[in-house]
Short mmCIF file of C-alpha atoms in Angstrom, two decimals:
data_model
loop_
_atom_site.label_atom_id
_atom_site.label_comp_id
_atom_site.label_asym_id
_atom_site.label_seq_id
_atom_site.Cartn_x
_atom_site.Cartn_y
_atom_site.Cartn_z
CA UNK A 171 -15.49 55.86 -10.86
CA UNK A 172 -11.99 57.20 -10.36
CA UNK A 173 -10.84 55.80 -13.70
CA UNK A 174 -13.77 57.22 -15.67
CA UNK A 175 -11.58 59.56 -17.75
CA UNK A 176 -8.85 57.14 -18.79
CA UNK A 177 -8.66 54.59 -21.57
CA UNK A 178 -6.64 51.40 -21.30
CA UNK A 179 -7.95 49.99 -24.61
CA UNK A 180 -6.91 51.27 -28.03
CA UNK A 181 -9.48 52.78 -30.43
CA UNK A 182 -9.12 49.63 -32.57
CA UNK A 183 -9.93 47.39 -29.57
CA UNK A 184 -12.95 49.56 -28.68
CA UNK A 185 -14.28 49.26 -32.23
CA UNK A 186 -13.61 45.51 -32.30
CA UNK A 187 -15.46 44.95 -29.01
CA UNK A 188 -18.38 47.10 -30.22
CA UNK A 189 -18.72 44.87 -33.31
CA UNK A 190 -18.40 41.75 -31.12
CA UNK A 191 -21.16 42.82 -28.71
CA UNK A 192 -23.47 44.30 -31.33
CA UNK A 193 -23.31 41.15 -33.44
CA UNK A 194 -24.25 39.11 -30.36
CA UNK A 195 -27.31 41.38 -29.92
CA UNK A 196 -28.34 41.38 -33.58
CA UNK A 197 -27.89 37.63 -34.04
CA UNK A 198 -29.03 36.63 -30.51
CA UNK A 199 -26.12 34.59 -29.22
CA UNK A 200 -24.29 34.57 -25.89
CA UNK A 201 -20.72 35.72 -25.34
CA UNK A 202 -18.47 35.63 -22.28
CA UNK A 203 -18.04 38.87 -20.38
CA UNK A 204 -15.45 41.07 -22.04
CA UNK A 205 -13.52 41.83 -18.84
CA UNK A 206 -12.45 38.14 -18.87
CA UNK A 207 -10.30 38.99 -21.91
CA UNK A 208 -9.60 42.66 -21.08
CA UNK A 209 -9.33 42.83 -17.26
CA UNK A 210 -7.51 46.16 -17.47
CA UNK A 211 -10.39 47.97 -19.24
CA UNK A 212 -11.79 51.06 -17.50
CA UNK A 213 -15.27 52.58 -17.18
CA UNK A 214 -14.25 55.07 -19.89
CA UNK A 215 -13.46 52.14 -22.20
CA UNK A 216 -16.80 50.52 -21.37
CA UNK A 217 -18.81 53.66 -22.18
CA UNK A 218 -16.72 54.26 -25.32
CA UNK A 219 -17.70 50.76 -26.54
CA UNK A 220 -21.39 51.53 -25.88
CA UNK A 221 -21.16 54.87 -27.73
CA UNK A 222 -19.44 53.12 -30.64
CA UNK A 223 -22.35 50.61 -30.83
CA UNK A 224 -24.70 53.60 -30.82
CA UNK A 225 -22.67 55.24 -33.61
CA UNK A 226 -22.81 52.02 -35.67
CA UNK A 227 -26.59 51.83 -35.36
CA UNK A 228 -27.05 55.48 -36.35
CA UNK A 229 -24.71 55.03 -39.33
CA UNK A 230 -26.96 52.16 -40.44
CA UNK A 231 -30.00 54.46 -40.32
CA UNK A 232 -31.39 53.50 -36.91
CA UNK A 233 -32.74 56.34 -34.80
CA UNK A 234 -32.02 56.72 -31.09
CA UNK A 235 -35.45 57.15 -29.47
CA UNK A 236 -34.58 57.40 -25.78
CA UNK A 237 -32.31 56.52 -22.91
CA UNK A 238 -32.57 54.01 -20.10
CA UNK A 239 -31.06 53.67 -16.67
CA UNK A 240 -30.13 50.23 -15.42
CA UNK A 241 -29.36 48.65 -12.05
CA UNK A 242 -31.13 51.50 -10.27
CA UNK A 243 -32.47 49.64 -7.27
CA UNK A 244 -30.35 48.63 -4.31
CA UNK A 245 -31.88 45.14 -4.64
CA UNK A 246 -30.93 44.94 -8.32
CA UNK A 247 -27.37 46.09 -7.65
CA UNK A 248 -27.06 43.38 -5.00
CA UNK A 249 -28.68 40.78 -7.32
CA UNK A 250 -26.15 41.51 -10.08
CA UNK A 251 -23.18 42.16 -7.78
CA UNK A 252 -22.46 45.71 -9.02
CA UNK A 253 -21.72 48.96 -7.18
CA UNK A 254 -23.73 51.64 -8.98
CA UNK A 255 -26.24 52.19 -11.80
CA UNK A 256 -25.49 52.44 -15.50
CA UNK A 257 -27.21 53.83 -18.58
CA UNK A 258 -27.91 52.72 -22.15
CA UNK A 259 -29.63 54.00 -25.26
CA UNK A 260 -32.88 52.87 -26.89
CA UNK A 261 -32.88 52.32 -30.67
CA UNK A 262 -36.02 52.65 -32.80
CA UNK A 263 -36.42 48.91 -33.44
CA UNK A 264 -36.41 48.20 -29.67
CA UNK A 265 -39.91 49.71 -29.46
CA UNK A 266 -42.90 47.33 -29.34
CA UNK A 267 -46.50 48.66 -29.32
CA UNK A 268 -48.61 48.30 -26.16
CA UNK A 269 -50.39 44.94 -26.39
CA UNK A 270 -47.93 43.84 -29.10
CA UNK A 271 -45.91 40.72 -29.70
CA UNK A 272 -42.21 40.29 -28.94
CA UNK A 273 -40.36 37.63 -30.93
CA UNK A 274 -38.62 35.45 -28.35
CA UNK A 275 -36.31 33.94 -31.00
CA UNK A 276 -34.78 37.38 -31.69
CA UNK A 277 -33.58 37.45 -28.06
CA UNK A 278 -31.29 35.26 -25.94
CA UNK A 279 -32.74 34.95 -22.42
CA UNK A 280 -35.13 37.88 -21.99
CA UNK A 281 -36.49 39.19 -18.70
CA UNK A 282 -39.09 41.90 -18.13
CA UNK A 283 -39.04 44.79 -15.67
CA UNK A 284 -41.79 47.23 -14.69
CA UNK A 285 -40.52 50.80 -15.04
CA UNK A 286 -41.67 54.38 -15.47
CA UNK A 287 -40.57 56.73 -18.23
CA UNK A 288 -39.98 60.47 -17.89
CA UNK A 289 -40.34 62.67 -20.98
CA UNK A 290 -38.49 65.97 -20.70
CA UNK A 291 -39.57 69.44 -21.86
CA UNK A 292 -36.27 71.19 -21.09
CA UNK A 293 -32.65 70.05 -21.40
CA UNK A 294 -30.77 68.65 -18.39
CA UNK A 295 -27.00 68.95 -18.31
CA UNK A 296 -24.83 67.72 -15.46
CA UNK A 297 -22.94 67.99 -13.23
CA UNK A 298 -25.00 69.06 -10.24
CA UNK A 299 -28.46 68.03 -11.48
CA UNK A 300 -30.81 67.07 -8.62
CA UNK A 301 -34.39 65.83 -8.26
CA UNK A 302 -35.79 69.38 -8.28
CA UNK A 303 -34.16 70.11 -11.64
CA UNK A 304 -35.55 66.89 -13.07
CA UNK A 305 -39.14 67.56 -11.91
CA UNK A 306 -38.99 71.08 -13.33
CA UNK A 307 -37.74 69.74 -16.69
CA UNK A 308 -40.26 66.85 -16.90
CA UNK A 309 -43.25 67.21 -19.23
CA UNK A 310 -44.95 63.98 -18.12
CA UNK A 311 -44.40 60.52 -16.68
CA UNK A 312 -45.83 57.33 -18.22
CA UNK A 313 -45.65 53.56 -17.73
CA UNK A 314 -42.97 51.49 -19.48
CA UNK A 315 -41.94 47.85 -19.49
CA UNK A 316 -38.38 47.00 -20.40
CA UNK A 317 -37.25 43.71 -21.88
CA UNK A 318 -33.64 43.23 -20.82
CA UNK A 319 -31.50 40.64 -22.56
CA UNK A 320 -27.87 40.57 -21.54
CA UNK A 321 -25.65 39.21 -24.28
CA UNK A 322 -23.51 37.56 -21.61
CA UNK A 323 -23.66 33.87 -20.83
CA UNK A 324 -26.12 33.04 -18.02
CA UNK A 325 -26.80 36.78 -17.49
CA UNK A 326 -23.53 37.00 -15.50
CA UNK A 327 -21.45 40.15 -15.82
CA UNK A 328 -19.63 42.92 -14.01
CA UNK A 329 -20.44 46.63 -14.30
CA UNK A 330 -17.89 47.43 -17.03
CA UNK A 331 -19.05 44.52 -19.19
CA UNK A 332 -22.73 45.44 -18.88
CA UNK A 333 -22.10 49.13 -19.69
CA UNK A 334 -20.29 48.09 -22.89
CA UNK A 335 -23.27 45.84 -23.76
CA UNK A 336 -25.62 48.86 -23.78
CA UNK A 337 -26.79 47.92 -20.28
CA UNK A 338 -28.66 44.82 -21.56
CA UNK A 339 -31.13 46.91 -23.59
CA UNK A 340 -33.22 45.00 -26.14
CA UNK A 341 -36.94 45.89 -26.31
CA UNK A 342 -39.43 48.16 -24.52
CA UNK A 343 -43.14 48.89 -24.44
CA UNK A 344 -44.68 52.13 -23.29
CA UNK A 345 -48.33 53.06 -22.98
CA UNK A 346 -51.04 53.49 -20.37
CA UNK A 347 -51.77 57.03 -19.21
CA UNK A 348 -49.41 59.96 -18.95
CA UNK A 349 -49.49 62.42 -16.06
CA UNK A 350 -47.47 65.46 -15.01
CA UNK A 351 -45.18 64.65 -12.08
CA UNK A 352 -47.04 67.15 -9.88
CA UNK A 353 -50.12 64.88 -10.07
CA UNK A 354 -48.29 61.77 -8.89
CA UNK A 355 -46.73 60.62 -5.65
CA UNK A 356 -43.79 59.08 -7.44
CA UNK A 357 -42.28 57.45 -4.36
CA UNK A 358 -45.38 55.48 -3.38
CA UNK A 359 -46.74 54.82 -6.90
CA UNK A 360 -47.49 51.10 -6.96
CA UNK A 361 -47.07 48.56 -9.76
CA UNK A 362 -48.27 44.96 -10.10
CA UNK A 363 -46.77 42.63 -12.72
CA UNK A 364 -48.67 39.56 -13.91
CA UNK A 365 -47.45 36.78 -16.19
CA UNK A 366 -50.14 34.49 -17.62
CA UNK A 367 -52.64 35.99 -15.16
CA UNK A 368 -50.55 35.31 -12.06
CA UNK A 369 -49.05 38.11 -9.93
CA UNK A 370 -45.27 37.67 -10.00
CA UNK A 371 -43.95 41.03 -8.76
CA UNK A 372 -45.15 44.14 -6.96
CA UNK A 373 -43.27 47.30 -6.19
CA UNK A 374 -43.37 51.06 -5.65
CA UNK A 375 -41.49 53.97 -7.18
CA UNK A 376 -39.19 54.42 -4.20
CA UNK A 377 -37.44 51.17 -5.24
CA UNK A 378 -35.63 53.30 -7.85
CA UNK A 379 -32.83 55.03 -5.91
CA UNK A 380 -35.32 56.26 -3.30
CA UNK A 381 -37.19 58.44 -5.83
CA UNK A 382 -37.74 57.87 -9.58
CA UNK A 383 -36.50 61.38 -10.48
CA UNK A 384 -33.19 60.56 -8.79
CA UNK A 385 -32.49 58.13 -11.64
CA UNK A 386 -32.92 60.85 -14.28
CA UNK A 387 -30.69 63.20 -12.27
CA UNK A 388 -28.01 60.53 -12.14
CA UNK A 389 -28.29 60.01 -15.92
CA UNK A 390 -27.82 63.76 -16.53
CA UNK A 391 -24.77 63.80 -14.27
CA UNK A 392 -23.23 60.68 -15.85
CA UNK A 393 -23.78 62.10 -19.36
CA UNK A 394 -22.29 65.40 -18.14
CA UNK A 395 -19.01 63.55 -17.49
CA UNK A 396 -18.79 63.03 -21.28
CA UNK A 397 -19.90 66.58 -22.11
CA UNK A 398 -23.31 65.23 -23.21
CA UNK A 399 -26.75 66.38 -22.08
CA UNK A 400 -30.34 65.15 -22.03
CA UNK A 401 -32.12 67.23 -24.70
CA UNK A 402 -35.70 68.49 -24.31
CA UNK A 403 -38.18 65.89 -25.55
CA UNK A 404 -36.13 62.88 -24.40
CA UNK A 405 -37.87 59.65 -23.36
CA UNK A 406 -36.02 58.17 -20.34
CA UNK A 407 -36.78 54.83 -18.71
CA UNK A 408 -35.72 55.06 -15.09
CA UNK A 409 -34.90 51.44 -14.24
CA UNK A 410 -36.73 48.60 -12.56
CA UNK A 411 -39.38 49.14 -9.91
CA UNK A 412 -39.74 45.34 -9.64
CA UNK A 413 -37.14 42.62 -9.92
CA UNK A 414 -36.55 41.31 -13.44
CA UNK A 415 -38.60 38.20 -14.29
CA UNK A 416 -37.59 35.65 -16.92
CA UNK A 417 -40.14 35.09 -19.70
CA UNK A 418 -40.65 32.17 -22.06
CA UNK A 419 -42.12 31.85 -25.52
CA UNK A 420 -45.94 31.92 -25.21
CA UNK A 421 -45.98 34.03 -22.04
CA UNK A 422 -48.39 36.96 -21.82
CA UNK A 423 -47.73 39.74 -19.35
CA UNK A 424 -49.51 42.78 -18.04
CA UNK A 425 -48.34 45.45 -15.63
CA UNK A 426 -50.84 47.61 -13.74
CA UNK A 427 -49.81 51.06 -12.54
CA UNK A 428 -51.53 53.01 -9.82
CA UNK A 429 -53.38 55.91 -11.55
CA UNK A 430 -51.56 55.28 -14.85
CA UNK A 431 -53.33 52.32 -16.45
CA UNK A 432 -51.87 49.09 -17.80
CA UNK A 433 -49.28 47.87 -20.29
CA UNK A 434 -49.38 44.38 -21.80
CA UNK A 435 -47.60 42.22 -24.33
CA UNK A 436 -46.90 38.67 -25.39
CA UNK A 437 -43.79 36.67 -26.25
CA UNK A 438 -44.26 34.61 -29.40
#
C-alpha cells in the first residue's frame, strides 16, 4: 500500500464516484468497476470514496452501527484475485433480525458468508495493534452472517474498486450466543452453513487470517493510517470463515456455530 497517502482523483471526482456507487447500492443495479474509467486512482482515493459514501448516509440520518473486514481469508483473496484484506462500514438499515427475511429484490446478486463478530469494551488505535491488544479490548464474540452484494457486474472487481464500494457490504444478521474470548478456542471454532437444509459450507475460525482477532487488529491498523480508531462498544464483523455462497429468492439458510448457537434467515 505504498500509495495509501496520495490522491490522484480530485475531490469532485471522489464525490461523483461516491454518488455513482451509492446509487447503485440503493437502487440495486450493476456498474462496471471504477478502475476501468480511473486506472490511475490510488488506495487513498478508494478509501476516500468509501468515507464519502459513509458521510452521505450519516447526513441523511443513517447511523453507522459497526465495521466489517472483507477478503480476510487466503482462499477468498485468491478467489477474488486481490492482495490483502479491506474494510467497510455497516449502516443501520443493513441489519436484519435473526430468523428474519431479506428482500432479494433490494439486492443485485447476494451471497452469504458465515462470520464472527467482536464487540469491543476499550478503544483500539493503530498502528502496532496485535492479537493480544484485541483480545484484551474485546467484551464478547458472537455469531454473524454477512450478505455481501458487490455493485460490480458479475461480482468482478479489483481491490481499489471494492474498497470504494464499501467492500460489498449490504446486509447482516447477528444472534446466537455471546461468549467472552477467553471461553472460546477461536482458531478451531467450527461453523456449518446450510441452505434449504443442505450443508453447503463448513469452516473454522483459523480461516480468517490464521486467527479471528488478527482481522480486528488489521482493521485498527488500517484505520490508524487515517488517524481513526475503533471506539469502545464497536461491533466488528471479522470476515468470512466459509466461502461466500450465492443465494436465490426463496432460499432459507441457517449457520450453526460450535458453542455459540445458530443464526438463520430467509430470502424473499
